[in-house]
C-alpha atoms as one frame of an Amber mdcrd trajectory, in Angstrom:
protein
  97.721 104.419 106.818  97.226 107.210 104.395  97.974 110.914 104.923  94.070
 111.724 105.417  93.703 109.100 107.988  96.691 110.052 110.027  95.479 113.637
 109.951  91.975 112.820 111.131  93.428 110.638 113.768  95.699 113.391 114.950
  92.619 115.788 115.043  90.697 113.225 117.127  93.497 112.979 119.611  93.723
 116.836 119.916  89.828 117.128 120.221  89.479 114.834 122.993  92.120 115.121
 125.644  90.739 113.165 128.519  93.425 114.960 130.891  91.787 118.283 130.160
  88.871 118.910 132.735  86.551 120.359 129.912  86.729 117.186 127.739  83.379
 115.622 126.856  85.050 112.275 126.781  86.310 112.705 130.412  82.762 113.085
 131.592  81.645 109.910 129.778  84.785 108.060 131.356  83.513 109.295 134.744
  80.173 107.942 134.102  81.268 104.693 132.816  83.710 104.002 135.757  81.558
 105.478 138.500  80.826 103.378 141.273  77.387 102.163 139.880  78.116 102.705
 136.185  80.245  99.734 135.585  77.881  97.531 137.393  74.987  98.791 135.309
  76.802  98.053 132.005  77.775  94.723 133.211  74.351  93.774 134.476  72.931
  94.834 130.921  75.588  93.013 128.901  73.363  89.968 128.256  69.865  91.164
 128.140  67.663  94.186 128.624  66.311  94.604 132.078  63.454  96.547 133.775
  64.565  98.945 136.389  63.719  96.796 139.413  65.398  93.672 137.853  68.432
  95.904 137.237  68.100  97.218 140.913  67.930  93.791 142.257  70.875  92.524
 140.049  73.185  95.282 141.778  73.154  94.738 145.387  73.813  97.766 147.386
  72.644 100.418 144.960  69.925 102.585 146.123  66.834 103.476 143.569  68.050
 107.053 143.504  71.535 106.432 142.600  70.620 103.771 140.115  68.202 106.350
 138.479  71.055 108.896 138.481  73.287 106.557 136.979  70.979 105.272 134.187
  70.131 108.883 133.390  73.754 109.828 132.758  74.487 106.474 130.592  71.435
 107.281 128.597  72.519 110.643 127.951  75.921 109.503 127.027  74.416 107.190
 124.368  75.525 103.997 126.117  72.092 102.810 127.508  68.654 103.088 125.762
  65.583 103.490 127.742  62.254 102.192 126.659  58.966 103.143 128.106  55.848
 101.069 127.497  52.662 103.134 127.929  51.077 101.115 130.493  49.797 101.987
 133.997  52.169 102.023 135.703  54.579 102.654 132.799  57.147  99.754 132.216
  60.508 101.035 131.623  63.264  98.859 130.095  66.911  99.495 129.967  69.431
  97.843 127.400  72.856  98.656 125.868  73.149 100.579 122.845  75.631  99.287
 120.115  78.134 101.965 121.762  77.384 100.559 125.183  78.017  96.991 124.158
  81.230  98.166 122.600  82.308 100.002 125.932  80.988  97.088 128.011  82.958
  94.400 126.204  86.339  95.530 127.941  84.549  95.960 131.412  83.224  92.488
 131.144  86.496  91.087 130.166  88.098  92.839 133.143  85.340  91.606 135.604
  85.746  87.981 134.261  89.685  88.199 134.395  89.386  89.388 138.102  87.022
  86.794 139.274  88.979  84.077 137.447  92.154  85.087 138.980  90.765  85.848
 142.604  92.429  83.632 145.013  90.051  81.010 146.480  90.495  82.405 150.230
  89.252  85.737 148.923  86.179  84.533 147.260  82.827  84.618 149.133  81.510
  80.924 150.109  79.009  79.490 147.915  75.512  79.183 148.855  73.929  75.849
 148.411
C-alpha cells in the first residue's frame, strides 16, 4: 500500500470514530441495527417493495415505526424511495447500491443463524 493510501486510510479512521457520540457513522449504524432497520434491509434484499408489501413482510412492525425506519434509511442513503404520481400515490422502496453493500453481511448473518438454529428452537412448519 502506498504512503498516500495509508494516509487517506488513517484520516478516514480518525474522521469516523464510531465510539464517539457525535460520529455520523454511529447514527447510521444505529439505524441499520435498529429493531426494524435490519428487517427492512433484509426484506428489500431481493426486490423492491411497496410500503404495504414491506409492512406485511415484517411481522410485528407498525406502520408508524416502519415509516420512521424507512425515513432514516432513505436519509442515510441506504434505501431509495420512488413515488408514482397516481391517486393515491404508489410508493416503492428499494436498496441503493450502498444499501445492498450494507445488506449483504446482514443477510449472511441471518442465513447463518437460521441454518445453525437447533431444530427444537425452530417454529413448526405450516402445511
